[in-house]
PDB file of C-alpha atoms in Angstrom:
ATOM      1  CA  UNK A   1       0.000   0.000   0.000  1.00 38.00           C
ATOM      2  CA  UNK A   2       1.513   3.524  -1.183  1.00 38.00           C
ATOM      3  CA  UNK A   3       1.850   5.595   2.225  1.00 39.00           C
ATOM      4  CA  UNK A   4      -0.209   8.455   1.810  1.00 40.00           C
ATOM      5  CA  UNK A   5      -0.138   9.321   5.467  1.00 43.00           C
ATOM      6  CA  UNK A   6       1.352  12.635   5.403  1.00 43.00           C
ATOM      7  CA  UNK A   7       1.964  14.819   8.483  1.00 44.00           C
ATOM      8  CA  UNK A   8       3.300  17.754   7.334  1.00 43.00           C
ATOM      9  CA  UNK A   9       1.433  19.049   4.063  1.00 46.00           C
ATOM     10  CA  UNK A  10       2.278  22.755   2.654  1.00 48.00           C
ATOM     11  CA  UNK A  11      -0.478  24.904   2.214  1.00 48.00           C
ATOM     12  CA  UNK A  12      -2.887  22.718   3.996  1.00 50.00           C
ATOM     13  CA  UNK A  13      -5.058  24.882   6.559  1.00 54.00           C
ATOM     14  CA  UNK A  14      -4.867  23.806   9.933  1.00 59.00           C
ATOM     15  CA  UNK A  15      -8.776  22.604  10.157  1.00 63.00           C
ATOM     16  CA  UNK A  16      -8.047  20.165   7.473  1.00 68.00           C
ATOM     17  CA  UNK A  17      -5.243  18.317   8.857  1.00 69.00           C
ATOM     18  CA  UNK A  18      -6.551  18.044  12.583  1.00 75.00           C
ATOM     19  CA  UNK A  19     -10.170  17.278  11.734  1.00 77.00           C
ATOM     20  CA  UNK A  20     -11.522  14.619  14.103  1.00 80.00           C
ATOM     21  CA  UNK A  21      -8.696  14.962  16.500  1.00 80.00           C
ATOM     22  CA  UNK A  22      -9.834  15.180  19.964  1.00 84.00           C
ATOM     23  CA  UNK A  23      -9.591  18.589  21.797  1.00 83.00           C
ATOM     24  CA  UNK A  24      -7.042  17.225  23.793  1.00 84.00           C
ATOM     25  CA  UNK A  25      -4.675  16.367  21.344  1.00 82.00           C
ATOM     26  CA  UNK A  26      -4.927  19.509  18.898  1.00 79.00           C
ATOM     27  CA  UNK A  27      -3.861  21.419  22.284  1.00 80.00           C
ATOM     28  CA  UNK A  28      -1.082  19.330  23.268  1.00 83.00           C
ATOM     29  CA  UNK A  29       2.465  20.082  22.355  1.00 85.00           C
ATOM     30  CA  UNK A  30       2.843  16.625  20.327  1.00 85.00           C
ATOM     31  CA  UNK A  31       1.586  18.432  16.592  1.00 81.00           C
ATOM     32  CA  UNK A  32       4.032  20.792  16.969  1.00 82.00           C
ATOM     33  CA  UNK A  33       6.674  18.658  17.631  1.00 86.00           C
ATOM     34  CA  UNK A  34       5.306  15.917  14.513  1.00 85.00           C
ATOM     35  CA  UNK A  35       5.632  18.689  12.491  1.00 84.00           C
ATOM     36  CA  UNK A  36       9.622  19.527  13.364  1.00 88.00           C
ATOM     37  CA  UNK A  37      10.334  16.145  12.897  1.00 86.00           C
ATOM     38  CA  UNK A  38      11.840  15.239   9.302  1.00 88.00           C
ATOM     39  CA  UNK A  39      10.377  13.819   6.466  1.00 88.00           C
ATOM     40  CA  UNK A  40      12.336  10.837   7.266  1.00 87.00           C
ATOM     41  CA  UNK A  41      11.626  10.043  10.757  1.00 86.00           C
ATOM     42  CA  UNK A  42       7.757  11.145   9.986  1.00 84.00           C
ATOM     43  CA  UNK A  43       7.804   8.313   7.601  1.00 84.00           C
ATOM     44  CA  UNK A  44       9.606   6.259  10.597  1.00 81.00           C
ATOM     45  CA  UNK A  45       7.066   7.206  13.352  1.00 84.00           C
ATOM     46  CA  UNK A  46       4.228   6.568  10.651  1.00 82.00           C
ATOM     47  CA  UNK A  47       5.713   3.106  10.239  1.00 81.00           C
ATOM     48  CA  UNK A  48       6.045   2.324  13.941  1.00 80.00           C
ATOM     49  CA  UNK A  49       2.346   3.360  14.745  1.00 78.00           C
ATOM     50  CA  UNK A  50       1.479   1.052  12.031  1.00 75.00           C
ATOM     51  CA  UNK A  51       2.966  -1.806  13.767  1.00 76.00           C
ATOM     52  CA  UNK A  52       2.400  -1.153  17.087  1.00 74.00           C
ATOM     53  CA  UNK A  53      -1.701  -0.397  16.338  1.00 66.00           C
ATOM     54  CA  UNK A  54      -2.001  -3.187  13.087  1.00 62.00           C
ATOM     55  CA  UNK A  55      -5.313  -4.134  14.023  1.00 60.00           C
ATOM     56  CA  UNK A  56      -7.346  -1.193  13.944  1.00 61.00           C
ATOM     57  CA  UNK A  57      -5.299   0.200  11.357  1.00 55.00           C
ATOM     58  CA  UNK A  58      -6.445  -2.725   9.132  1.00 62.00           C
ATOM     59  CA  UNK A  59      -9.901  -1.812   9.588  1.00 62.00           C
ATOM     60  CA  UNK A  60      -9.260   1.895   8.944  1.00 60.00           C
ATOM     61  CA  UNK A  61      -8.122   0.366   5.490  1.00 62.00           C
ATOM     62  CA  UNK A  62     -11.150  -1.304   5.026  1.00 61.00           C
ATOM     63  CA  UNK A  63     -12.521   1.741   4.670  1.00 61.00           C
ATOM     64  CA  UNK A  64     -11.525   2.624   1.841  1.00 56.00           C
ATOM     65  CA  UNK A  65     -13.589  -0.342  -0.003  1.00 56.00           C
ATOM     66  CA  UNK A  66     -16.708   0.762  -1.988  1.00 59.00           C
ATOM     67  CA  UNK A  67     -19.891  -0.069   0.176  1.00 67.00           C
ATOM     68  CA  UNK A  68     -22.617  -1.841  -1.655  1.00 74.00           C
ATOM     69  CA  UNK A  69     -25.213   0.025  -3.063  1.00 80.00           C
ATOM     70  CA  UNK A  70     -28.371   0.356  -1.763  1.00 82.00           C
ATOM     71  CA  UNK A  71     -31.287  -1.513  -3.382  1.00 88.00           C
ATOM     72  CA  UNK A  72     -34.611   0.424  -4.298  1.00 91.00           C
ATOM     73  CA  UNK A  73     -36.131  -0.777  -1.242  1.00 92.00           C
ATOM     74  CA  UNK A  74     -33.955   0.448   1.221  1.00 92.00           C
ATOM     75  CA  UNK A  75     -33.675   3.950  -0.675  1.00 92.00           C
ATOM     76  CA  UNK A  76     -37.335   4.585  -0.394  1.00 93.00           C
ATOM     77  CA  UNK A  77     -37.397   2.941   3.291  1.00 94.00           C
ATOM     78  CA  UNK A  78     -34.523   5.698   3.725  1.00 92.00           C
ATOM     79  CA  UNK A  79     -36.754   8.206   2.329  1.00 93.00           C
ATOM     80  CA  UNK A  80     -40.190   7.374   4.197  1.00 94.00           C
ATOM     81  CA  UNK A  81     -38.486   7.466   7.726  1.00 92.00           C
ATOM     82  CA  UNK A  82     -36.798  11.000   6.878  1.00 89.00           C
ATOM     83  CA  UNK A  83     -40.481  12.351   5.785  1.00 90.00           C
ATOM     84  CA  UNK A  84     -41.858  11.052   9.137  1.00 92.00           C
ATOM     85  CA  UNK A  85     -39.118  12.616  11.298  1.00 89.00           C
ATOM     86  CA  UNK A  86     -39.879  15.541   9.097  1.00 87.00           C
ATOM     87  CA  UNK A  87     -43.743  15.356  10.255  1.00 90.00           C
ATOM     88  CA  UNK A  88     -43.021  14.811  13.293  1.00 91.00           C
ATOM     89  CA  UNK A  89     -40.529  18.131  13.750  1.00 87.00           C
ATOM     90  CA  UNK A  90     -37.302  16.717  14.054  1.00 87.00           C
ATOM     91  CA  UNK A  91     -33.789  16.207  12.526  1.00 82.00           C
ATOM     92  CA  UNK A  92     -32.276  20.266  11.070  1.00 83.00           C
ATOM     93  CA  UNK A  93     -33.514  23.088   9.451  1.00 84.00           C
ATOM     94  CA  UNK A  94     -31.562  23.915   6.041  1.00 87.00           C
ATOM     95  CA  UNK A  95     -30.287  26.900   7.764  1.00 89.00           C
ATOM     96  CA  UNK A  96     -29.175  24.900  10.869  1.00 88.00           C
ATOM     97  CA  UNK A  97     -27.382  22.349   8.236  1.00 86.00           C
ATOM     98  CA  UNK A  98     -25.414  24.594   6.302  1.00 87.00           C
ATOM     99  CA  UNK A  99     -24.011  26.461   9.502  1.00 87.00           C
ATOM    100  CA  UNK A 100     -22.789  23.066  10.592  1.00 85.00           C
ATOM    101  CA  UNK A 101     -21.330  22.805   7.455  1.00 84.00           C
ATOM    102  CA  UNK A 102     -19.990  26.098   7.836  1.00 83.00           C
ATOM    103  CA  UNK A 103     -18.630  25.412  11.106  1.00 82.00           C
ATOM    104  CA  UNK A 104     -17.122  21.673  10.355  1.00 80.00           C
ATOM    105  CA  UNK A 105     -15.532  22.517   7.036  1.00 80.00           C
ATOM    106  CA  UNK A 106     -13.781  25.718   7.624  1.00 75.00           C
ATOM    107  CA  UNK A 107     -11.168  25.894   4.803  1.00 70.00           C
ATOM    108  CA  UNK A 108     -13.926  25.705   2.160  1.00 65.00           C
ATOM    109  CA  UNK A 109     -14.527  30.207   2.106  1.00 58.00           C
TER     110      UNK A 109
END
């Protein structure tokens, strides 16, 4: 598998490469030291967290296969229980939506 695990990307903004970090770790002093580190020993870290944490690693890789489609039937089944949550008031305005969107995907202004 090509390693496309990069920590240190030019011209990347911030938001991007610590999305769905914890709190905890964007504030800690460990990104900032990642990102002194040198290519090489990025590349060596990258490979030792690999081998240390195989298992759920392999499942983060599984990820990346295509998920079946959905047939017919569970599209409209998909469809009917969003209309009844609509009826019934809940789930997000559009408004509400996009401001999440907003908020959670920052370096798309």
């Amino acid at each position: 598998m090509e390693d496309n695990l990069t920590l240190d990307v030019a011209g990347e903004p911030a938001a991007r490469l610590t999305y769905g970090m914890s709190s905890a770790l964007r504030d800690s002093d460990l990104l900032s030291k990642v990102r002194s580190l040198s290519q090489e020993d990025k590349s060596c870290l990258i490979r030792y967290i690999r081998q240390i944490d195989g298992q759920e690693l392999e499942a983060w890789e599984d990820m990346d296969d295509a998920a079946s489609p959905y047939s017919m039937e569970e599209l409209n089944a998909r469809i009917d229980e969003a209309e009844e949550e609509i009826e019934r008031g809940e789930g997000k305005s559009f408004e509400e939506m996009m401001n999440g969107f907003r908020h959670d995907l920052l370096w798309l202004k």
